[in-house]
Amino acid sequence: MSSYVSQWENVDPAPFTRESLLGILDGKVAFIKESEFVSRDIAQKVEDELSPKLSPYLDVPGPTLLRVGIAQFEYQAISDDQLNQRSNTGNEKLEYFAETKRHEQLHENLSQKIGQNIWKSVIDRIANLLPEYDVAVAQEGPNKKYFSGIFRAINDSTPIHCDWSPYDSRTEDWIINQVTKQAVFNLYFTPVKGGKTEVHDCQWTEDAMNWRDRSSYGYHEKLVEGRKKAIIQPQPGDLCFFNSRNMHQVFPVEPDEGGKQRARLTLSSFMGLIPPKSKAERPKLILWS
Ligand SMILES: O=C(O)CCC(=O)C(=O)O
Ligand SMILES: [Fe+2]
């Protein structure tokens, strides 16, 4: 017998407020949407500037993912094959931090070209809503700063998956494995045909492992059968948040009338809660992509 108790009141978009952001982190709100968080003009400039610069993620089993910037995900062992080949030298982390260094100026450089640091606009709003939290890019010490704010094009779909670092990054001791709650934002730039995201009212637990597809980062559909789901249709300028521990999937973009495919371009970052270890400490919301 399944013992599904819905965590969400409804599957409607919630406004970008403190209460709903905390609700997202708690897994009680399906998703947040703020329409036209950035203007159509900025969205167009981002597309013009970055679409030609997209390149594929390293070593990700499954449909192609394109990006500008880097994802910590590219430095994880994902499939069983990759797990078996994983060295225990810790080189993956060193390679990752060398790469984040190369992308340090990405948002500042883009802002010179388009007239707004859009990554900073999102982070400033989050920090404003959560004044008692330290909101900052994840870091493990000098020269070990993560990268937050990847530009990504997912045109070919994703399997049903979740992004939950305590499980996903378990092969090494990454600081992001210590988060007790994890969410993601996606700022959409392009109108696409198809390409919706479904978020399922089903979070990763040990039981989800019974439905894990070990050849990719996906899970079998049965896991989310009978669960509520929220639907996000990308619109230029829209900013959405959901709890990334919830199972979710992106559907393929369909070719437009001219038979061409426009990049389903987003700016995305994870955020995770590191609770205070003593009364003197503040809670941290760490950011990474
Ligand atoms: O692009 C999206 O709508 C969601 C992609 C995704 O899997 C994520 O943000 O974790
Ligand atoms: Fe995801």
Short mmCIF file of N, CA, C and O in Angstrom, two decimals, residues 83-202:
data_model
loop_
_atom_site.label_atom_id
_atom_site.label_comp_id
_atom_site.label_asym_id
_atom_site.label_seq_id
_atom_site.Cartn_x
_atom_site.Cartn_y
_atom_site.Cartn_z
N LEU A 83 30.10 5.64 -11.64
CA LEU A 83 30.45 5.34 -10.25
C LEU A 83 31.60 4.35 -10.18
O LEU A 83 32.54 4.51 -9.40
N ASN A 84 31.51 3.32 -11.04
CA ASN A 84 32.54 2.28 -11.04
C ASN A 84 33.90 2.78 -11.50
O ASN A 84 34.94 2.26 -11.10
N GLN A 85 33.86 3.81 -12.37
CA GLN A 85 35.13 4.34 -12.88
C GLN A 85 35.70 5.45 -12.00
O GLN A 85 36.78 5.96 -12.26
N ARG A 86 34.94 5.84 -10.97
CA ARG A 86 35.33 6.97 -10.15
C ARG A 86 36.63 6.68 -9.43
O ARG A 86 36.78 5.65 -8.77
N SER A 87 37.58 7.60 -9.53
CA SER A 87 38.83 7.44 -8.79
C SER A 87 38.59 7.90 -7.36
O SER A 87 37.58 8.51 -7.07
N ASN A 88 39.52 7.62 -6.45
CA ASN A 88 39.34 8.21 -5.13
C ASN A 88 40.44 9.21 -4.84
O ASN A 88 40.89 9.38 -3.72
N THR A 89 40.88 9.86 -5.91
CA THR A 89 41.97 10.84 -5.77
C THR A 89 41.44 12.23 -5.43
O THR A 89 42.23 13.10 -5.05
N GLY A 90 40.13 12.44 -5.59
CA GLY A 90 39.59 13.77 -5.32
C GLY A 90 39.87 14.77 -6.43
O GLY A 90 39.61 15.96 -6.30
N ASN A 91 40.41 14.28 -7.55
CA ASN A 91 40.73 15.17 -8.67
C ASN A 91 39.53 15.89 -9.24
O ASN A 91 39.64 17.00 -9.75
N GLU A 92 38.37 15.23 -9.17
CA GLU A 92 37.16 15.83 -9.74
C GLU A 92 36.89 17.19 -9.11
O GLU A 92 36.52 18.14 -9.79
N LYS A 93 37.08 17.27 -7.80
CA LYS A 93 36.82 18.53 -7.12
C LYS A 93 37.83 19.59 -7.54
O LYS A 93 37.47 20.74 -7.78
N LEU A 94 39.09 19.19 -7.64
CA LEU A 94 40.13 20.16 -8.05
C LEU A 94 39.84 20.68 -9.45
O LEU A 94 39.96 21.87 -9.72
N GLU A 95 39.45 19.77 -10.32
CA GLU A 95 39.13 20.18 -11.70
C GLU A 95 37.94 21.14 -11.71
O GLU A 95 37.92 22.12 -12.44
N TYR A 96 36.96 20.83 -10.87
CA TYR A 96 35.78 21.69 -10.80
C TYR A 96 36.18 23.10 -10.34
O TYR A 96 35.80 24.10 -10.96
N PHE A 97 36.95 23.20 -9.27
CA PHE A 97 37.29 24.53 -8.74
C PHE A 97 38.22 25.29 -9.70
O PHE A 97 38.19 26.52 -9.74
N ALA A 98 39.03 24.57 -10.46
CA ALA A 98 39.85 25.26 -11.48
C ALA A 98 38.93 25.88 -12.53
O ALA A 98 39.14 27.00 -13.01
N GLU A 99 37.89 25.16 -12.85
CA GLU A 99 36.93 25.61 -13.87
C GLU A 99 36.06 26.77 -13.35
O GLU A 99 35.76 27.71 -14.09
N THR A 100 35.66 26.71 -12.08
CA THR A 100 34.83 27.82 -11.54
C THR A 100 35.64 29.13 -11.58
O THR A 100 35.08 30.19 -11.87
N LYS A 101 36.92 29.02 -11.33
CA LYS A 101 37.81 30.19 -11.37
C LYS A 101 37.74 30.85 -12.75
O LYS A 101 37.69 32.07 -12.88
N ARG A 102 37.72 30.02 -13.79
CA ARG A 102 37.67 30.55 -15.16
C ARG A 102 36.35 31.25 -15.47
O ARG A 102 36.27 31.99 -16.44
N HIS A 103 35.33 30.98 -14.67
CA HIS A 103 34.01 31.57 -14.96
C HIS A 103 33.61 32.66 -13.97
O HIS A 103 32.48 33.13 -14.01
N GLU A 104 34.57 33.06 -13.13
CA GLU A 104 34.30 34.05 -12.08
C GLU A 104 33.64 35.33 -12.58
O GLU A 104 32.81 35.92 -11.89
N GLN A 105 34.04 35.78 -13.76
CA GLN A 105 33.60 37.09 -14.26
C GLN A 105 32.40 37.00 -15.19
O GLN A 105 32.01 38.00 -15.79
N LEU A 106 31.85 35.82 -15.34
CA LEU A 106 30.81 35.61 -16.37
C LEU A 106 29.64 36.60 -16.25
O LEU A 106 29.24 37.23 -17.22
N HIS A 107 29.12 36.75 -15.03
CA HIS A 107 27.92 37.60 -14.89
C HIS A 107 28.26 39.08 -15.04
O HIS A 107 27.48 39.84 -15.61
N GLU A 108 29.44 39.48 -14.56
CA GLU A 108 29.86 40.87 -14.72
C GLU A 108 30.09 41.17 -16.20
O GLU A 108 29.63 42.20 -16.71
N ASN A 109 30.75 40.26 -16.90
CA ASN A 109 31.01 40.48 -18.33
C ASN A 109 29.71 40.56 -19.12
O ASN A 109 29.57 41.41 -20.01
N LEU A 110 28.77 39.69 -18.79
CA LEU A 110 27.49 39.73 -19.51
C LEU A 110 26.77 41.05 -19.23
O LEU A 110 26.17 41.65 -20.12
N SER A 111 26.85 41.48 -17.97
CA SER A 111 26.14 42.71 -17.60
C SER A 111 26.70 43.92 -18.37
O SER A 111 25.96 44.83 -18.72
N GLN A 112 28.00 43.91 -18.67
CA GLN A 112 28.58 44.99 -19.49
C GLN A 112 27.91 45.04 -20.86
O GLN A 112 27.74 46.09 -21.45
N LYS A 113 27.54 43.85 -21.36
CA LYS A 113 26.98 43.77 -22.72
C LYS A 113 25.49 44.07 -22.75
O LYS A 113 24.99 44.66 -23.70
N ILE A 114 24.75 43.63 -21.71
CA ILE A 114 23.29 43.76 -21.79
C ILE A 114 22.72 44.84 -20.86
O ILE A 114 21.55 45.16 -20.91
N GLY A 115 23.58 45.38 -19.98
CA GLY A 115 23.15 46.50 -19.15
C GLY A 115 22.51 46.12 -17.82
O GLY A 115 21.97 46.97 -17.12
N GLN A 116 22.55 44.82 -17.43
CA GLN A 116 22.01 44.42 -16.12
C GLN A 116 22.69 43.13 -15.69
O GLN A 116 22.84 42.20 -16.50
N ASN A 117 23.08 43.07 -14.40
CA ASN A 117 23.59 41.80 -13.87
C ASN A 117 22.37 41.02 -13.36
O ASN A 117 21.92 41.20 -12.23
N ILE A 118 21.82 40.20 -14.24
CA ILE A 118 20.54 39.54 -13.94
C ILE A 118 20.70 38.48 -12.85
O ILE A 118 19.78 38.26 -12.07
N TRP A 119 21.85 37.85 -12.79
CA TRP A 119 22.09 36.88 -11.70
C TRP A 119 22.01 37.61 -10.36
O TRP A 119 21.30 37.18 -9.44
N LYS A 120 22.67 38.77 -10.29
CA LYS A 120 22.67 39.57 -9.06
C LYS A 120 21.26 40.06 -8.73
O LYS A 120 20.88 40.11 -7.55
N SER A 121 20.49 40.40 -9.73
CA SER A 121 19.11 40.85 -9.49
C SER A 121 18.32 39.76 -8.75
O SER A 121 17.57 40.06 -7.82
N VAL A 122 18.49 38.52 -9.16
CA VAL A 122 17.76 37.42 -8.51
C VAL A 122 18.26 37.23 -7.07
O VAL A 122 17.48 37.15 -6.13
N ILE A 123 19.59 37.18 -6.92
CA ILE A 123 20.17 36.91 -5.60
C ILE A 123 19.84 38.03 -4.61
O ILE A 123 19.52 37.77 -3.44
N ASP A 124 19.88 39.28 -5.09
CA ASP A 124 19.54 40.41 -4.21
C ASP A 124 18.10 40.31 -3.72
O ASP A 124 17.82 40.60 -2.56
N ARG A 125 17.21 39.90 -4.60
CA ARG A 125 15.80 39.74 -4.18
C ARG A 125 15.66 38.65 -3.12
O ARG A 125 14.95 38.81 -2.13
N ILE A 126 16.36 37.54 -3.32
CA ILE A 126 16.31 36.44 -2.34
C ILE A 126 16.83 36.95 -1.00
O ILE A 126 16.21 36.76 0.05
N ALA A 127 17.99 37.61 -1.03
CA ALA A 127 18.63 38.10 0.21
C ALA A 127 17.73 39.11 0.92
O ALA A 127 17.66 39.13 2.15
N ASN A 128 17.02 39.93 0.14
CA ASN A 128 16.08 40.90 0.72
C ASN A 128 14.92 40.23 1.44
O ASN A 128 14.44 40.72 2.45
N LEU A 129 14.47 39.13 0.88
CA LEU A 129 13.34 38.42 1.48
C LEU A 129 13.76 37.65 2.73
O LEU A 129 12.93 37.34 3.58
N LEU A 130 15.05 37.30 2.81
CA LEU A 130 15.54 36.48 3.94
C LEU A 130 16.66 37.19 4.69
O LEU A 130 17.81 36.74 4.70
N PRO A 131 16.34 38.33 5.34
CA PRO A 131 17.39 39.14 5.95
C PRO A 131 18.16 38.43 7.07
O PRO A 131 19.29 38.80 7.36
N GLU A 132 17.57 37.40 7.68
CA GLU A 132 18.28 36.74 8.79
C GLU A 132 19.18 35.60 8.29
O GLU A 132 19.83 34.93 9.08
N TYR A 133 19.23 35.41 6.97
CA TYR A 133 20.09 34.36 6.41
C TYR A 133 21.33 35.00 5.79
O TYR A 133 21.26 36.10 5.26
N ASP A 134 22.46 34.28 5.81
CA ASP A 134 23.60 34.67 4.99
C ASP A 134 23.41 34.00 3.63
O ASP A 134 23.46 32.76 3.53
N VAL A 135 23.17 34.81 2.62
CA VAL A 135 22.94 34.29 1.27
C VAL A 135 24.22 34.52 0.48
O VAL A 135 24.62 35.67 0.27
N ALA A 136 24.89 33.47 0.07
CA ALA A 136 26.18 33.62 -0.62
C ALA A 136 26.51 32.39 -1.45
O ALA A 136 26.03 31.28 -1.16
N VAL A 137 27.34 32.58 -2.45
CA VAL A 137 27.80 31.45 -3.27
C VAL A 137 28.56 30.48 -2.37
O VAL A 137 29.35 30.90 -1.52
N ALA A 138 28.32 29.20 -2.56
CA ALA A 138 28.97 28.16 -1.75
C ALA A 138 30.48 28.24 -1.91
O ALA A 138 30.99 28.52 -3.00
N GLN A 139 31.18 28.00 -0.82
CA GLN A 139 32.64 28.09 -0.84
C GLN A 139 33.22 27.11 0.18
O GLN A 139 32.63 26.91 1.24
N GLU A 140 34.37 26.51 -0.13
CA GLU A 140 34.99 25.58 0.81
C GLU A 140 36.33 26.10 1.33
O GLU A 140 37.09 25.35 1.91
N GLY A 141 36.59 27.38 1.08
CA GLY A 141 37.86 27.98 1.49
C GLY A 141 38.43 28.75 0.32
O GLY A 141 37.80 28.83 -0.74
N PRO A 142 39.66 29.31 0.51
CA PRO A 142 40.25 30.12 -0.55
C PRO A 142 40.39 29.29 -1.83
O PRO A 142 40.78 28.12 -1.77
N ASN A 143 40.09 29.89 -2.95
CA ASN A 143 40.19 29.22 -4.26
C ASN A 143 39.30 27.99 -4.40
O ASN A 143 39.52 27.14 -5.26
N LYS A 144 38.31 27.89 -3.51
CA LYS A 144 37.37 26.79 -3.65
C LYS A 144 35.94 27.32 -3.61
O LYS A 144 35.13 26.94 -2.76
N LYS A 145 35.69 28.21 -4.55
CA LYS A 145 34.37 28.82 -4.65
C LYS A 145 33.59 28.12 -5.76
O LYS A 145 34.14 27.85 -6.83
N TYR A 146 32.34 27.81 -5.47
CA TYR A 146 31.49 27.18 -6.47
C TYR A 146 31.07 28.21 -7.51
O TYR A 146 31.34 29.41 -7.36
N PHE A 147 30.43 27.75 -8.58
CA PHE A 147 29.88 28.65 -9.60
C PHE A 147 28.37 28.63 -9.48
O PHE A 147 27.76 27.56 -9.42
N SER A 148 27.76 29.80 -9.43
CA SER A 148 26.29 29.89 -9.39
C SER A 148 25.82 30.73 -10.56
O SER A 148 26.40 31.77 -10.87
N GLY A 149 24.77 30.25 -11.21
CA GLY A 149 24.17 31.03 -12.30
C GLY A 149 24.56 30.53 -13.68
O GLY A 149 25.09 31.27 -14.50
N ILE A 150 24.27 29.27 -13.93
CA ILE A 150 24.56 28.69 -15.24
C ILE A 150 23.47 29.10 -16.24
O ILE A 150 22.30 29.22 -15.87
N PHE A 151 23.87 29.36 -17.47
CA PHE A 151 22.90 29.53 -18.56
C PHE A 151 22.80 28.20 -19.27
O PHE A 151 23.82 27.61 -19.64
N ARG A 152 21.58 27.74 -19.44
CA ARG A 152 21.41 26.35 -19.86
C ARG A 152 20.35 26.27 -20.94
O ARG A 152 19.39 27.04 -20.92
N ALA A 153 20.56 25.36 -21.88
CA ALA A 153 19.50 25.08 -22.86
C ALA A 153 19.19 23.58 -22.80
O ALA A 153 20.04 22.75 -23.12
N ILE A 154 17.98 23.29 -22.31
CA ILE A 154 17.52 21.89 -22.28
C ILE A 154 16.46 21.78 -23.37
O ILE A 154 15.30 22.09 -23.13
N ASN A 155 16.88 21.41 -24.56
CA ASN A 155 15.91 21.31 -25.67
C ASN A 155 15.41 19.88 -25.90
O ASN A 155 14.36 19.69 -26.47
N ASP A 156 16.21 18.92 -25.44
CA ASP A 156 15.90 17.52 -25.75
C ASP A 156 15.30 16.76 -24.58
O ASP A 156 15.36 15.54 -24.54
N SER A 157 14.80 17.45 -23.59
CA SER A 157 14.13 16.83 -22.43
C SER A 157 15.12 16.31 -21.37
O SER A 157 16.32 16.17 -21.65
N THR A 158 14.58 16.04 -20.21
CA THR A 158 15.33 15.33 -19.17
C THR A 158 14.47 14.15 -18.74
O THR A 158 13.24 14.20 -18.89
N PRO A 159 15.08 13.12 -18.17
CA PRO A 159 14.27 12.09 -17.52
C PRO A 159 13.64 12.68 -16.25
O PRO A 159 14.03 13.78 -15.83
N ILE A 160 12.69 11.98 -15.67
CA ILE A 160 12.22 12.36 -14.33
C ILE A 160 13.42 12.24 -13.41
O ILE A 160 14.10 11.20 -13.40
N HIS A 161 13.72 13.32 -12.69
CA HIS A 161 14.88 13.30 -11.80
C HIS A 161 14.66 14.27 -10.66
O HIS A 161 13.67 15.00 -10.64
N CYS A 162 15.58 14.28 -9.71
CA CYS A 162 15.58 15.34 -8.72
C CYS A 162 17.01 15.80 -8.57
O CYS A 162 17.94 15.16 -9.08
N ASP A 163 17.20 16.94 -7.94
CA ASP A 163 18.53 17.45 -7.66
C ASP A 163 18.63 17.58 -6.16
O ASP A 163 18.06 18.50 -5.57
N TRP A 164 19.29 16.63 -5.56
CA TRP A 164 19.38 16.53 -4.10
C TRP A 164 20.82 16.15 -3.77
O TRP A 164 21.20 14.98 -3.82
N SER A 165 21.63 17.16 -3.47
CA SER A 165 23.08 16.96 -3.36
C SER A 165 23.51 15.94 -2.31
O SER A 165 24.48 15.22 -2.55
N PRO A 166 22.84 15.86 -1.14
CA PRO A 166 23.29 14.86 -0.17
C PRO A 166 23.33 13.45 -0.78
O PRO A 166 24.18 12.64 -0.38
N TYR A 167 22.46 13.16 -1.75
CA TYR A 167 22.57 11.89 -2.46
C TYR A 167 23.45 12.02 -3.71
O TYR A 167 24.38 11.24 -3.90
N ASP A 168 23.16 13.04 -4.54
CA ASP A 168 23.81 13.13 -5.87
C ASP A 168 25.34 13.24 -5.79
O ASP A 168 26.04 12.75 -6.66
N SER A 169 25.85 13.93 -4.78
CA SER A 169 27.30 14.21 -4.72
C SER A 169 28.02 13.38 -3.67
O SER A 169 29.11 13.73 -3.22
N ARG A 170 27.43 12.27 -3.30
CA ARG A 170 27.92 11.51 -2.13
C ARG A 170 29.31 10.91 -2.32
O ARG A 170 29.95 10.52 -1.34
N THR A 171 29.80 10.83 -3.59
CA THR A 171 31.11 10.18 -3.79
C THR A 171 32.28 10.99 -3.26
O THR A 171 33.37 10.45 -3.08
N GLU A 172 32.10 12.30 -3.07
CA GLU A 172 33.13 13.12 -2.43
C GLU A 172 32.50 13.98 -1.35
O GLU A 172 31.30 14.13 -1.28
N ASP A 173 33.40 14.58 -0.57
CA ASP A 173 32.95 15.42 0.53
C ASP A 173 32.75 16.86 0.03
O ASP A 173 33.60 17.72 0.23
N TRP A 174 31.64 17.13 -0.64
CA TRP A 174 31.34 18.48 -1.13
C TRP A 174 30.52 19.20 -0.04
O TRP A 174 29.66 18.58 0.59
N ILE A 175 30.72 20.50 0.11
CA ILE A 175 29.96 21.23 1.13
C ILE A 175 28.45 21.17 0.87
O ILE A 175 27.63 21.15 1.80
N ILE A 176 28.10 21.09 -0.40
CA ILE A 176 26.67 21.07 -0.77
C ILE A 176 25.97 19.77 -0.35
O ILE A 176 24.75 19.69 -0.39
N ASN A 177 26.76 18.77 0.09
CA ASN A 177 26.13 17.54 0.61
C ASN A 177 25.51 17.77 1.99
O ASN A 177 24.78 16.93 2.48
N GLN A 178 25.84 18.92 2.59
CA GLN A 178 25.36 19.18 3.96
C GLN A 178 24.04 19.94 4.00
O GLN A 178 23.54 20.24 5.07
N VAL A 179 23.50 20.29 2.83
CA VAL A 179 22.25 21.06 2.86
C VAL A 179 21.11 20.19 3.39
O VAL A 179 21.07 18.98 3.16
N THR A 180 20.20 20.84 4.12
CA THR A 180 19.05 20.10 4.64
C THR A 180 17.78 20.39 3.83
O THR A 180 16.77 19.72 4.02
N LYS A 181 17.86 21.40 2.96
CA LYS A 181 16.77 21.71 2.04
C LYS A 181 17.42 22.23 0.77
O LYS A 181 18.47 22.88 0.86
N GLN A 182 16.82 21.96 -0.37
CA GLN A 182 17.41 22.42 -1.63
C GLN A 182 16.33 22.88 -2.59
O GLN A 182 15.32 22.21 -2.78
N ALA A 183 16.55 24.05 -3.19
CA ALA A 183 15.61 24.57 -4.19
C ALA A 183 16.40 25.02 -5.41
O ALA A 183 17.64 25.05 -5.39
N VAL A 184 15.68 25.36 -6.47
CA VAL A 184 16.32 25.85 -7.69
C VAL A 184 15.50 27.01 -8.24
O VAL A 184 14.28 27.05 -8.05
N PHE A 185 16.19 27.98 -8.85
CA PHE A 185 15.43 28.95 -9.66
C PHE A 185 15.79 28.80 -11.12
O PHE A 185 16.92 28.41 -11.45
N ASN A 186 14.84 29.07 -11.96
CA ASN A 186 15.05 29.15 -13.40
C ASN A 186 14.43 30.44 -13.91
O ASN A 186 13.25 30.69 -13.67
N LEU A 187 15.26 31.25 -14.57
CA LEU A 187 14.78 32.46 -15.23
C LEU A 187 14.78 32.14 -16.72
O LEU A 187 15.82 31.76 -17.28
N TYR A 188 13.60 32.23 -17.33
CA TYR A 188 13.45 31.81 -18.73
C TYR A 188 13.60 33.00 -19.68
O TYR A 188 13.16 34.11 -19.34
N PHE A 189 14.19 32.77 -20.83
CA PHE A 189 14.45 33.88 -21.76
C PHE A 189 13.74 33.76 -23.10
O PHE A 189 13.62 34.76 -23.80
N THR A 190 13.35 32.55 -23.47
CA THR A 190 12.84 32.38 -24.85
C THR A 190 11.46 31.73 -24.86
O THR A 190 11.18 30.86 -24.03
N PRO A 191 10.62 32.16 -25.80
CA PRO A 191 9.33 31.49 -25.95
C PRO A 191 9.58 30.21 -26.74
O PRO A 191 10.23 30.24 -27.77
N VAL A 192 9.14 29.09 -26.24
CA VAL A 192 9.36 27.84 -26.98
C VAL A 192 8.03 27.10 -27.12
O VAL A 192 7.13 27.25 -26.29
N LYS A 193 7.95 26.32 -28.19
CA LYS A 193 6.81 25.43 -28.36
C LYS A 193 7.18 24.14 -27.65
O LYS A 193 8.27 23.61 -27.83
N GLY A 194 6.27 23.61 -26.82
CA GLY A 194 6.64 22.46 -25.99
C GLY A 194 7.57 22.93 -24.88
O GLY A 194 7.54 24.10 -24.49
N GLY A 195 8.40 22.03 -24.39
CA GLY A 195 9.42 22.43 -23.43
C GLY A 195 8.91 22.75 -22.03
O GLY A 195 9.59 23.43 -21.26
N LYS A 196 7.73 22.22 -21.68
CA LYS A 196 7.23 22.49 -20.32
C LYS A 196 8.05 21.71 -19.28
O LYS A 196 8.72 20.73 -19.61
N THR A 197 7.94 22.17 -18.03
CA THR A 197 8.53 21.45 -16.90
C THR A 197 7.39 20.95 -16.03
O THR A 197 6.45 21.69 -15.75
N GLU A 198 7.47 19.70 -15.62
CA GLU A 198 6.52 19.18 -14.63
C GLU A 198 7.26 18.95 -13.32
O GLU A 198 8.34 18.36 -13.29
N VAL A 199 6.66 19.43 -12.23
CA VAL A 199 7.21 19.19 -10.89
C VAL A 199 6.22 18.29 -10.15
O VAL A 199 5.02 18.58 -10.11
N HIS A 200 6.73 17.18 -9.63
CA HIS A 200 5.86 16.19 -8.99
C HIS A 200 5.90 16.33 -7.47
O HIS A 200 6.95 16.64 -6.90
N ASP A 201 4.77 16.07 -6.86
CA ASP A 201 4.65 16.14 -5.39
C ASP A 201 5.23 14.86 -4.80
O ASP A 201 4.51 14.03 -4.24
N CYS A 202 6.54 14.72 -4.97
CA CYS A 202 7.22 13.49 -4.57
C CYS A 202 8.69 13.81 -4.39
O CYS A 202 9.36 14.18 -5.35
#
